GROMACS .gro file of C-alpha atoms in nm:
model
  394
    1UNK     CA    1   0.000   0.000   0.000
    2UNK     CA    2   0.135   0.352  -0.082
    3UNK     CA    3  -0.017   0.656   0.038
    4UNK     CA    4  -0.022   0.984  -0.108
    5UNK     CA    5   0.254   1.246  -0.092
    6UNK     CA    6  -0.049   1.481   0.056
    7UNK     CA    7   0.036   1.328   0.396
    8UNK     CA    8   0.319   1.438   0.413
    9UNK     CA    9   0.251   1.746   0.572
   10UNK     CA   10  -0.039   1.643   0.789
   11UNK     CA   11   0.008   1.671   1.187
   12UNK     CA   12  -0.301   1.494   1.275
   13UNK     CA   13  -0.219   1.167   1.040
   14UNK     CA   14   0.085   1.000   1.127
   15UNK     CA   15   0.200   0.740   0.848
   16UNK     CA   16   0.531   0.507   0.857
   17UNK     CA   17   0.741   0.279   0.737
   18UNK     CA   18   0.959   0.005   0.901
   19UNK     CA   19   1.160  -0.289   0.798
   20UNK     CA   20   1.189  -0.575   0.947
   21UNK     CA   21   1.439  -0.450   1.160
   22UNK     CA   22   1.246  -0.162   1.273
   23UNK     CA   23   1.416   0.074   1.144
   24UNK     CA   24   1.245   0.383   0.997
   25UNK     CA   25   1.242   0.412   0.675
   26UNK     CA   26   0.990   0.685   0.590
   27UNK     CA   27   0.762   0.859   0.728
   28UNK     CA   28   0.546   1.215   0.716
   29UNK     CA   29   0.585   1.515   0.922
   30UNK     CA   30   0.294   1.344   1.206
   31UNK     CA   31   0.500   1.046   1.287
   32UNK     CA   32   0.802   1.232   1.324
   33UNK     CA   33   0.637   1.496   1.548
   34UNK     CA   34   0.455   1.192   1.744
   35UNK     CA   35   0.810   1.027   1.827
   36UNK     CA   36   0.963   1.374   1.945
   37UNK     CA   37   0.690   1.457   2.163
   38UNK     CA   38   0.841   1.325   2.500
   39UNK     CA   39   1.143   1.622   2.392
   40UNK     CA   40   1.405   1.343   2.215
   41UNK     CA   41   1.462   1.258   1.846
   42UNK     CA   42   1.543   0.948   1.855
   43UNK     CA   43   1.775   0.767   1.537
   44UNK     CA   44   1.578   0.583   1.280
   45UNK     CA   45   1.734   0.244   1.392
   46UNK     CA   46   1.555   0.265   1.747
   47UNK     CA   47   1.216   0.342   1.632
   48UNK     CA   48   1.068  -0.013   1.694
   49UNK     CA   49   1.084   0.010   2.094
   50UNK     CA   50   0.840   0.312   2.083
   51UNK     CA   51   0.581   0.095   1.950
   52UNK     CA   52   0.380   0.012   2.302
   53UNK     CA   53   0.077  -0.179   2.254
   54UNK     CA   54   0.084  -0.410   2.035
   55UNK     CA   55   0.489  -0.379   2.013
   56UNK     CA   56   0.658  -0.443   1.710
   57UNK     CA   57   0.732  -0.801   1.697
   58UNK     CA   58   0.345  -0.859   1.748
   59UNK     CA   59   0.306  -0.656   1.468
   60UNK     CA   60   0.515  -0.820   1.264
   61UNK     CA   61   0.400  -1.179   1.372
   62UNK     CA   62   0.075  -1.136   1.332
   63UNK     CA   63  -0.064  -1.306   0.983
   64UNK     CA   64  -0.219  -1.086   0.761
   65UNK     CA   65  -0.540  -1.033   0.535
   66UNK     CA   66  -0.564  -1.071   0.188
   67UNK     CA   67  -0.495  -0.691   0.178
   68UNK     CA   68  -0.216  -0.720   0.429
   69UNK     CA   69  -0.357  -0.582   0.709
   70UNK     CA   70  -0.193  -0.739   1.035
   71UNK     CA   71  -0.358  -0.472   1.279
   72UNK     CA   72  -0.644  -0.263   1.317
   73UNK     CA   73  -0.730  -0.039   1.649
   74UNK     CA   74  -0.597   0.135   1.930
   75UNK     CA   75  -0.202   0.164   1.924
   76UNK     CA   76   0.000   0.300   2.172
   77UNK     CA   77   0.383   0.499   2.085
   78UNK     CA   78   0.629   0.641   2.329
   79UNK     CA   79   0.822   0.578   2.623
   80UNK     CA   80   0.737   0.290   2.862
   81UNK     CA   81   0.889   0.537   3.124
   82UNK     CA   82   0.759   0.894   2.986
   83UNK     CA   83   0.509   1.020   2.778
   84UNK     CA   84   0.306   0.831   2.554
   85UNK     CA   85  -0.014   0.914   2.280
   86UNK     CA   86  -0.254   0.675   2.206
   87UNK     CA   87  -0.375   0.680   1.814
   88UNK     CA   88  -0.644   0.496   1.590
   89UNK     CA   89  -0.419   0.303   1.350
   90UNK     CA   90  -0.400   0.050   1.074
   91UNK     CA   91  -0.102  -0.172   1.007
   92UNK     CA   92  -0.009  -0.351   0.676
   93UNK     CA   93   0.283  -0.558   0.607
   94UNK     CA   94   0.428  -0.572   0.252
   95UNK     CA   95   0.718  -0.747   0.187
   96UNK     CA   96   0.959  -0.720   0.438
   97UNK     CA   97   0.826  -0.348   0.600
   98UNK     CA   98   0.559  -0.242   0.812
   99UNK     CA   99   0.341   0.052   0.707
  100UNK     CA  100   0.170   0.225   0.954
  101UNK     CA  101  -0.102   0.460   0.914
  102UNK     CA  102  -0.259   0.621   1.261
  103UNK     CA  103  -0.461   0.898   1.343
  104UNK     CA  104  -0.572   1.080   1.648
  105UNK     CA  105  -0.955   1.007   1.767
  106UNK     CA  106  -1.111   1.322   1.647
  107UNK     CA  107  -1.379   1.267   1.920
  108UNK     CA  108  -1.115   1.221   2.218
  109UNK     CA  109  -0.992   1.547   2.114
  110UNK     CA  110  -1.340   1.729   2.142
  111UNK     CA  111  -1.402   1.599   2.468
  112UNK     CA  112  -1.049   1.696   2.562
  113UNK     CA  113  -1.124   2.056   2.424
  114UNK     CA  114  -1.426   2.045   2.582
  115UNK     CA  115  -1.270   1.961   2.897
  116UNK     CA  116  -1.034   2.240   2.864
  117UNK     CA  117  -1.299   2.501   2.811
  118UNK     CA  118  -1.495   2.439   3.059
  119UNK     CA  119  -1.161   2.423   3.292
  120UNK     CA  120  -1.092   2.757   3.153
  121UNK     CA  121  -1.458   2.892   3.258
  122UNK     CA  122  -1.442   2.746   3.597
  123UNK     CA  123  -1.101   2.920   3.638
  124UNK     CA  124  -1.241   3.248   3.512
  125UNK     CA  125  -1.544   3.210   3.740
  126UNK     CA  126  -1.294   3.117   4.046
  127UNK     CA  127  -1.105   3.406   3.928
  128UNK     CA  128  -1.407   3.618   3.958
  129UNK     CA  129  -1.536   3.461   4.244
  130UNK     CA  130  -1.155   3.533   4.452
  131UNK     CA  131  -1.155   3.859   4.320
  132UNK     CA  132  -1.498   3.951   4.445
  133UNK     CA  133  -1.398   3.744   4.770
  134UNK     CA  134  -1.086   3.980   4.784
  135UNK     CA  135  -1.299   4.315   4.792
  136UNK     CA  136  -1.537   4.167   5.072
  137UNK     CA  137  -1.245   4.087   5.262
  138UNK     CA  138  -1.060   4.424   5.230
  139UNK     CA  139  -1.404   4.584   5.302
  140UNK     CA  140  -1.422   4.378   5.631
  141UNK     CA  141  -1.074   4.449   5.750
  142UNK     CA  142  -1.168   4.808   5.700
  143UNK     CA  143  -1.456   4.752   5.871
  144UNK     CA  144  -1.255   4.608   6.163
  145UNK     CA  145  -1.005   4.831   6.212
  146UNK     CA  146  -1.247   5.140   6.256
  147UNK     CA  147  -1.443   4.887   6.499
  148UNK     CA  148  -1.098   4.839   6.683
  149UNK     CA  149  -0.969   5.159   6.669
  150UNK     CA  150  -1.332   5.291   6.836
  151UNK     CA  151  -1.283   4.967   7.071
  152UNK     CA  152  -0.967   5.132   7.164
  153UNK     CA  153  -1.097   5.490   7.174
  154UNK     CA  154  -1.382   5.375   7.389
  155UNK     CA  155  -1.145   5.160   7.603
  156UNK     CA  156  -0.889   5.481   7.714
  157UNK     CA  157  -1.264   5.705   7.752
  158UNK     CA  158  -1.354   5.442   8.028
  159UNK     CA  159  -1.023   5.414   8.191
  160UNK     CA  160  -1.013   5.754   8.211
  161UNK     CA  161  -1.365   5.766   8.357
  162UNK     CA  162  -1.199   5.455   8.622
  163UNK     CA  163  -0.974   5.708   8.707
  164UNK     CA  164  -1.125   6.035   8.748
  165UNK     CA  165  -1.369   5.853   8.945
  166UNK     CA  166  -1.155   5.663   9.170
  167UNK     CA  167  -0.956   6.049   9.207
  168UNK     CA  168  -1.286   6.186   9.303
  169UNK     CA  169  -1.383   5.921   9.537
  170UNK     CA  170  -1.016   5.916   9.708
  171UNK     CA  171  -1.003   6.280   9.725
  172UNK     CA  172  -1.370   6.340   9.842
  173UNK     CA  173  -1.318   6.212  10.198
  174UNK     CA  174  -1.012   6.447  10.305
  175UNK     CA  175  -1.145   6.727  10.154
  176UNK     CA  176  -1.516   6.649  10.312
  177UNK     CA  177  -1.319   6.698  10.654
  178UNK     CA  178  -1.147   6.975  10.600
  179UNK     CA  179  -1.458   7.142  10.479
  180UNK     CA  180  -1.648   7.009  10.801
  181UNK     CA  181  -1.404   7.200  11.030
  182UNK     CA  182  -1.315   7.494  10.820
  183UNK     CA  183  -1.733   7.546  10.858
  184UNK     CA  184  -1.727   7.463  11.246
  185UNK     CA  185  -1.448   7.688  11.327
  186UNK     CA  186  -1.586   7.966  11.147
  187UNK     CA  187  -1.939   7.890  11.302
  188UNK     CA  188  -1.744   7.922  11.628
  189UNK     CA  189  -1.470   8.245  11.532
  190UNK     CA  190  -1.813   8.407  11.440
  191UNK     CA  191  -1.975   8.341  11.803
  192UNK     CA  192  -1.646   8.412  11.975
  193UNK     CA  193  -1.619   8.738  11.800
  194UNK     CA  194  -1.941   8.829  11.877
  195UNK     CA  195  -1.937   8.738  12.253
  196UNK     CA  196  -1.605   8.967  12.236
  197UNK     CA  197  -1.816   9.238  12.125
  198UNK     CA  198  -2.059   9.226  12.377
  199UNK     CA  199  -1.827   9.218  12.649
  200UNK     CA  200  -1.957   8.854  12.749
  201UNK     CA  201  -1.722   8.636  12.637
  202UNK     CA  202  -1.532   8.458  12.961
  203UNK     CA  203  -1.216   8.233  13.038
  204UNK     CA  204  -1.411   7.929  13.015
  205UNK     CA  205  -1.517   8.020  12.678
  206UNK     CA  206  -1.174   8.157  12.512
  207UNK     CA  207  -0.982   7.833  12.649
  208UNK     CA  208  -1.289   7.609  12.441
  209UNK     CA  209  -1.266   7.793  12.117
  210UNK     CA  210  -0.870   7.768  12.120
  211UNK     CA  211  -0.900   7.401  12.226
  212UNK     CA  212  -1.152   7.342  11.923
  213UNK     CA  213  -0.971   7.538  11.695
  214UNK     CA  214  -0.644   7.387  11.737
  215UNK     CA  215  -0.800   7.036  11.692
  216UNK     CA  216  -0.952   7.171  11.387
  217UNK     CA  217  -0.626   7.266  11.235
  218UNK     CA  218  -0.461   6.946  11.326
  219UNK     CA  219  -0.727   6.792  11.160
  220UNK     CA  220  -0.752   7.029  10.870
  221UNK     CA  221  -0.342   6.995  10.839
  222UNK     CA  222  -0.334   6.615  10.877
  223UNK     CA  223  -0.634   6.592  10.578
  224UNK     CA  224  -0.463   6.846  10.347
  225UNK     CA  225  -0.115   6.646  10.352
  226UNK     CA  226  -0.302   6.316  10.289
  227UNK     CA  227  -0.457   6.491   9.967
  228UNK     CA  228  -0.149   6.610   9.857
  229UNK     CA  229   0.001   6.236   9.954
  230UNK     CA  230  -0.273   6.119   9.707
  231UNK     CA  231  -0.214   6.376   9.431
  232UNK     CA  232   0.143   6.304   9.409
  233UNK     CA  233   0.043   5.918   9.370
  234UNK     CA  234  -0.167   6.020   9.087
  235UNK     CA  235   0.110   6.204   8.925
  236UNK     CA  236   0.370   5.955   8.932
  237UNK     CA  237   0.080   5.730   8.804
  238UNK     CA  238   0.174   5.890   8.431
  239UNK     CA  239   0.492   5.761   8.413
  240UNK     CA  240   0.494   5.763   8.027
  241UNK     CA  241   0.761   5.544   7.828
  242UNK     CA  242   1.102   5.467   7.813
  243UNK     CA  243   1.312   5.744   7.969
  244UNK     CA  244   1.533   5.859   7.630
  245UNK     CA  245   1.801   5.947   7.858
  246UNK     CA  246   2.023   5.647   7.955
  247UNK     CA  247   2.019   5.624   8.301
  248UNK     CA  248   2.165   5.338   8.532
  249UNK     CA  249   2.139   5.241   8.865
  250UNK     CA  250   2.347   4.970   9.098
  251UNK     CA  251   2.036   4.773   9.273
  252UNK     CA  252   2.223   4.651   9.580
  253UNK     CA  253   2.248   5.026   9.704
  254UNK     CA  254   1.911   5.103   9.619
  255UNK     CA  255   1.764   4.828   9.802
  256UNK     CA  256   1.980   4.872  10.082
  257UNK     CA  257   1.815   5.209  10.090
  258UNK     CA  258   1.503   5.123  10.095
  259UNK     CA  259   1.551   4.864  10.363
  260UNK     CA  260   1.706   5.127  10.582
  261UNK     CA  261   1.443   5.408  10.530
  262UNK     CA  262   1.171   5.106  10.651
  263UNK     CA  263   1.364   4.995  10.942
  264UNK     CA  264   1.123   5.128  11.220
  265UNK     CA  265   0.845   4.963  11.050
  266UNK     CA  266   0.978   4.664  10.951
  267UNK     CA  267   1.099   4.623  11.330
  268UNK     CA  268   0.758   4.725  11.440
  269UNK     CA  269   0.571   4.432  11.300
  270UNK     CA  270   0.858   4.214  11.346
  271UNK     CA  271   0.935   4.196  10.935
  272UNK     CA  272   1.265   4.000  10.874
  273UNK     CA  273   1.408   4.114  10.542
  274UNK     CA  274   1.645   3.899  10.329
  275UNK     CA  275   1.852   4.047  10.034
  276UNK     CA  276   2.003   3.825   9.782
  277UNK     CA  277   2.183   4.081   9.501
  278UNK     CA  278   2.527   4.095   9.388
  279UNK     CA  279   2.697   4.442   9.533
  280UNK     CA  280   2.826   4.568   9.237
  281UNK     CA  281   2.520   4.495   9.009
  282UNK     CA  282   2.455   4.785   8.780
  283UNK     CA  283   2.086   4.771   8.595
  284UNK     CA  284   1.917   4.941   8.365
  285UNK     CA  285   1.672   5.227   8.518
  286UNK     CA  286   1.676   5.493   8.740
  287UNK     CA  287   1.749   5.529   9.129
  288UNK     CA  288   1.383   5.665   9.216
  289UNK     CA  289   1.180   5.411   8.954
  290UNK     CA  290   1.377   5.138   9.113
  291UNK     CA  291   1.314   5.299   9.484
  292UNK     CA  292   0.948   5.347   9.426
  293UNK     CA  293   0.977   4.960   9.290
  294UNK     CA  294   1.087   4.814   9.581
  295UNK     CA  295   0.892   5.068   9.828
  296UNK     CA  296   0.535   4.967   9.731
  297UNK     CA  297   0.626   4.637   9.741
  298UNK     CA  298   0.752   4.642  10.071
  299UNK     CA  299   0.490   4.844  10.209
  300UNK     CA  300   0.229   4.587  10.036
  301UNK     CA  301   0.388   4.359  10.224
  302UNK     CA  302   0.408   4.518  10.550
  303UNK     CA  303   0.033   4.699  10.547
  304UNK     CA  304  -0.122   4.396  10.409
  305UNK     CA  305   0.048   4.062  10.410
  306UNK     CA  306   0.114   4.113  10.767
  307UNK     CA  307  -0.185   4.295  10.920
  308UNK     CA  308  -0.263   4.140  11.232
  309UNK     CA  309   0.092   3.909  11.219
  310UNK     CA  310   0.315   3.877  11.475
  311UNK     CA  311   0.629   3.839  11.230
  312UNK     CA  312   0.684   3.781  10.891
  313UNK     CA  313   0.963   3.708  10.628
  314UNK     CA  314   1.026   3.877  10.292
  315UNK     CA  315   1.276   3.731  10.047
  316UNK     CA  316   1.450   3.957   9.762
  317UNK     CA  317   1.642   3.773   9.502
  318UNK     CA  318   1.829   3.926   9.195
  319UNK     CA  319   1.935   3.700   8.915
  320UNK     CA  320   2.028   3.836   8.597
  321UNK     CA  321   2.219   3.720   8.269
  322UNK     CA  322   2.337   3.870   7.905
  323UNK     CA  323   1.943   3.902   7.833
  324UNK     CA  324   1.700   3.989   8.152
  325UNK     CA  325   1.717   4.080   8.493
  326UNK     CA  326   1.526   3.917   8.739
  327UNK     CA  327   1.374   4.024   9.067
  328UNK     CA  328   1.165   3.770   9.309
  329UNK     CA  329   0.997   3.983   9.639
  330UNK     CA  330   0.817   3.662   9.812
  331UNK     CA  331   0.685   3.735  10.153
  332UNK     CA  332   0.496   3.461  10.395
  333UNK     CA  333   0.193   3.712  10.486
  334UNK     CA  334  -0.180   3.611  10.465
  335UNK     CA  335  -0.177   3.581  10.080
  336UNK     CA  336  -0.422   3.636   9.843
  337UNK     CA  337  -0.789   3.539   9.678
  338UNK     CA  338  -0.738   3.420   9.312
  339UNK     CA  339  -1.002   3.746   9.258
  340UNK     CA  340  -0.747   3.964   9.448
  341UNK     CA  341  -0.416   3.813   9.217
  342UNK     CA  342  -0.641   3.905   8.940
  343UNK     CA  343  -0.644   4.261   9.049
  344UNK     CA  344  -0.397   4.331   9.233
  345UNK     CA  345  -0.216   4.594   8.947
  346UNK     CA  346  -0.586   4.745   8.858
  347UNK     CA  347  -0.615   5.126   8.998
  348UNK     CA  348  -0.779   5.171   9.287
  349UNK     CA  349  -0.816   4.792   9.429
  350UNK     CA  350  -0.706   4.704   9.765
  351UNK     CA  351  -0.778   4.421  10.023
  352UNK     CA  352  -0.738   4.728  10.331
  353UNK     CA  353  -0.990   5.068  10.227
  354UNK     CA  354  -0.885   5.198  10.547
  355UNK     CA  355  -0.521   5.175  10.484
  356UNK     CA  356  -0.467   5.187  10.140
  357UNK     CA  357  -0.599   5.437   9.829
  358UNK     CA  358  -0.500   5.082   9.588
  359UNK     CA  359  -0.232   5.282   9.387
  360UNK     CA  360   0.122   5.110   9.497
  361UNK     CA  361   0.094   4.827   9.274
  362UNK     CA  362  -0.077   5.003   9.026
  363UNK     CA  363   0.220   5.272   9.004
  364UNK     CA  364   0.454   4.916   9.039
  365UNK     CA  365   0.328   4.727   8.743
  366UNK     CA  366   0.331   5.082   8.513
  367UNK     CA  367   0.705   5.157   8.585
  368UNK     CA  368   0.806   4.781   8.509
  369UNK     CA  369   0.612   4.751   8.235
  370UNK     CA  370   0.620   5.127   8.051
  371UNK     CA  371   0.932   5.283   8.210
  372UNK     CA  372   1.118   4.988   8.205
  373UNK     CA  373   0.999   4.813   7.923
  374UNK     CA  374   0.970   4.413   8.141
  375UNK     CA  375   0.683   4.236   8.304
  376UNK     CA  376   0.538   4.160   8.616
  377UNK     CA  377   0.321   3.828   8.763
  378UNK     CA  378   0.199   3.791   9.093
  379UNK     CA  379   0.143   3.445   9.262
  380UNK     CA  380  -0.027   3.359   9.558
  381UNK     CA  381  -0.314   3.169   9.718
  382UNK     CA  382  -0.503   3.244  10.073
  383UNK     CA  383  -0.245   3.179  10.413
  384UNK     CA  384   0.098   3.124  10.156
  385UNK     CA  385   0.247   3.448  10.110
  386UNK     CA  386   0.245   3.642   9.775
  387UNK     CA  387   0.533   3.648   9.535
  388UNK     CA  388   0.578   3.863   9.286
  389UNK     CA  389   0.815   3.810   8.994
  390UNK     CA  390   0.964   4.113   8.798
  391UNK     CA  391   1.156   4.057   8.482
  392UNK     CA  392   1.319   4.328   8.211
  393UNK     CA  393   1.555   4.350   7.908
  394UNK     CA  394   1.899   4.379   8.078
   0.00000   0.00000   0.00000
């Protein structure tokens, strides 16, 4: 069989022939695009190996028709390893060659394109559908950072309000006194004065009104220096940042000082105070943060974790490496509530309203965290002491 030089140029025909060695002998431009497919041109004296299914020695085994057809039907050429294309094809054998005459299923390539359109509309339409998914997400992230950002507006508004109230409410009972006896010793200047203009005014009654006055004043003078006591707590409460100045401090020294200034106290409710810190230590911070550090906690410890003990013990340990510095305060007081370790930084909270405005730890817990840049925990639990552990960048 011979077919006509107008397949030579065909891509979608592929027509061969092979002799009995299976070697190529001829064939049009489909065949020899078929076998290059997998990226190789192989020679003309390997071609037989690339016939699949049936291979080549079935081919040529196989007894043929009266026309000389040995096959007829699905044959598969390529690589056993790589790629391979499956073809409709007719095989003849004349003589001592093979011709081979193949053809791709016309209808296995519709589906296929059909296949790859509708691929290609389901990736437009997930395109689309991204896209559109893309806008409604941007549009909700807007959304949420004005919601956060009015969270956050509306969070400093009532921690302000927290604060002005609890400034009202400390300051309201000092100056309520001092305005109770500034009223009663002018009610009683005014009936002094006029029993000293009437001439009726005795001993009896001179020696009472300088008696009441002066009790006033003490009173007056002890309420006005616990409102300033209280407005000075409030202003250290703004402690801001990080000082930009680079300040230092050697700890031992400062806790030394501390120690000393509470010595009557400590010795009056029968405190023992143990200092673990190497002498020459030199931290990050400055003398007063650090003093005001290790004051409120020792007065916490002192008005509160002993109240009503005859003796306690309070532990200070300072560990520090290339990275942190560490400081443990531990005392063996009355300890805490789990609600009261929850609090215990929040403005305003203490376990003792007669002794305490609840601004020590507050003022504590914003100079480790904001002037110092660290962090502070507190652990404790009812009758075990409280401990409260204070790391910062070294």
């Amino acid at each position: 069989m011979n077919w006509s030089t107008s397949l030579d140029p065909l891509l979608a025909v592929a027509a061969a022939v092979l002799n009995v060695k299976g070697e190529l002998i001829e064939a049009n431009v489909g065949f020899r695009r078929l076998i290059v497919a997998g990226g190789t041109s192989p020679p003309s004296s390997d071609i037989a190996r690339l016939l699949i299914q049936p291979d080549f020695s079935a081919l040529w085994r196989a007894p043929p028709d009266r026309d000389g057809l040995v096959y007829q039907g699905l044959l598969t050429i390529g690589e056993y390893m790589g790629q391979t294309r499956t073809l409709l094809a007719r095989v003849w054998r004349e003589s001592k060659c093979l011709r081979i005459l193949a053809e791709y299923d016309i209808e296995d390539l519709e589906r296929l394109n059909t296949s790859i359109l509708r691929l290609n509309r389901d990736y437009t339409q997930a395109q689309v559908e991204l896209a559109q998914a893309n806008l409604r997400l941007q549009a909700a992230n807007t959304t949420l950072k004005e919601t956060q950002k009015k969270l956050v507006e509306a969070e400093k508004m009532a921690s302000l309000g927290v604060l002005v109230a609890g400034v009202a409410h400390e300051i309201n009972t000092p100056l309520g006194v001092c305005l109770s006896a500034a009223s009663a010793l002018q009610d009683e200047s005014s009936a002094v004065s006029a029993n000293f203009s009437r001439r009726s005014m005795t001993h009896a009654d001179l020696t009472r009104y300088l008696e009441a006055s002066s009790e006033r004043a003490v009173l007056i003078g002890r309420n006005l220096e616990r409102m300033a006591r209280l407005i000075d707590s409030f202003r250290q409460l703004a402690v801001g940042g990080k000082s930009r100045e680079r300040q230092s401090c050697r700890l031992r020294e400062c806790l030394d000082g501390v120690a000393g200034s509470l010595g009557d106290r400590m010795l009056a409710v029968g405190a023992v105070l143990t200092i673990d810190c190497p002498t020459e230590l030199l931290v990050e911070g400055s003398t007063e943060d650090w003093s005001n550090i290790f004051s409120n906690l020792l007065d916490n410890s002192l008005k509160h974790g002993f109240k009503a003990r005859a003796q306690g013990h309070i532990d200070i340990r300072v560990t520090h490496d290339t990275k942190s510095l560490r400081v443990d305060c531990c005392d063996d007081g009355v300890g805490l509530t789990p609600e009261s370790v929850g609090r215990i930084f929040d403005p305003f909270f203490t376990t003792d309203l007669q002794h305490g405005a609840g601004l020590g730890m507050h003022l504590v817990y914003n100079l480790v965290t904001q002037r110092l840049g660290g962090s502070i925990t507190c652990v404790s639990t009812p009758g075990n002491g409280v401990c409260l552990h204070i790391e910062v960048p070294a």
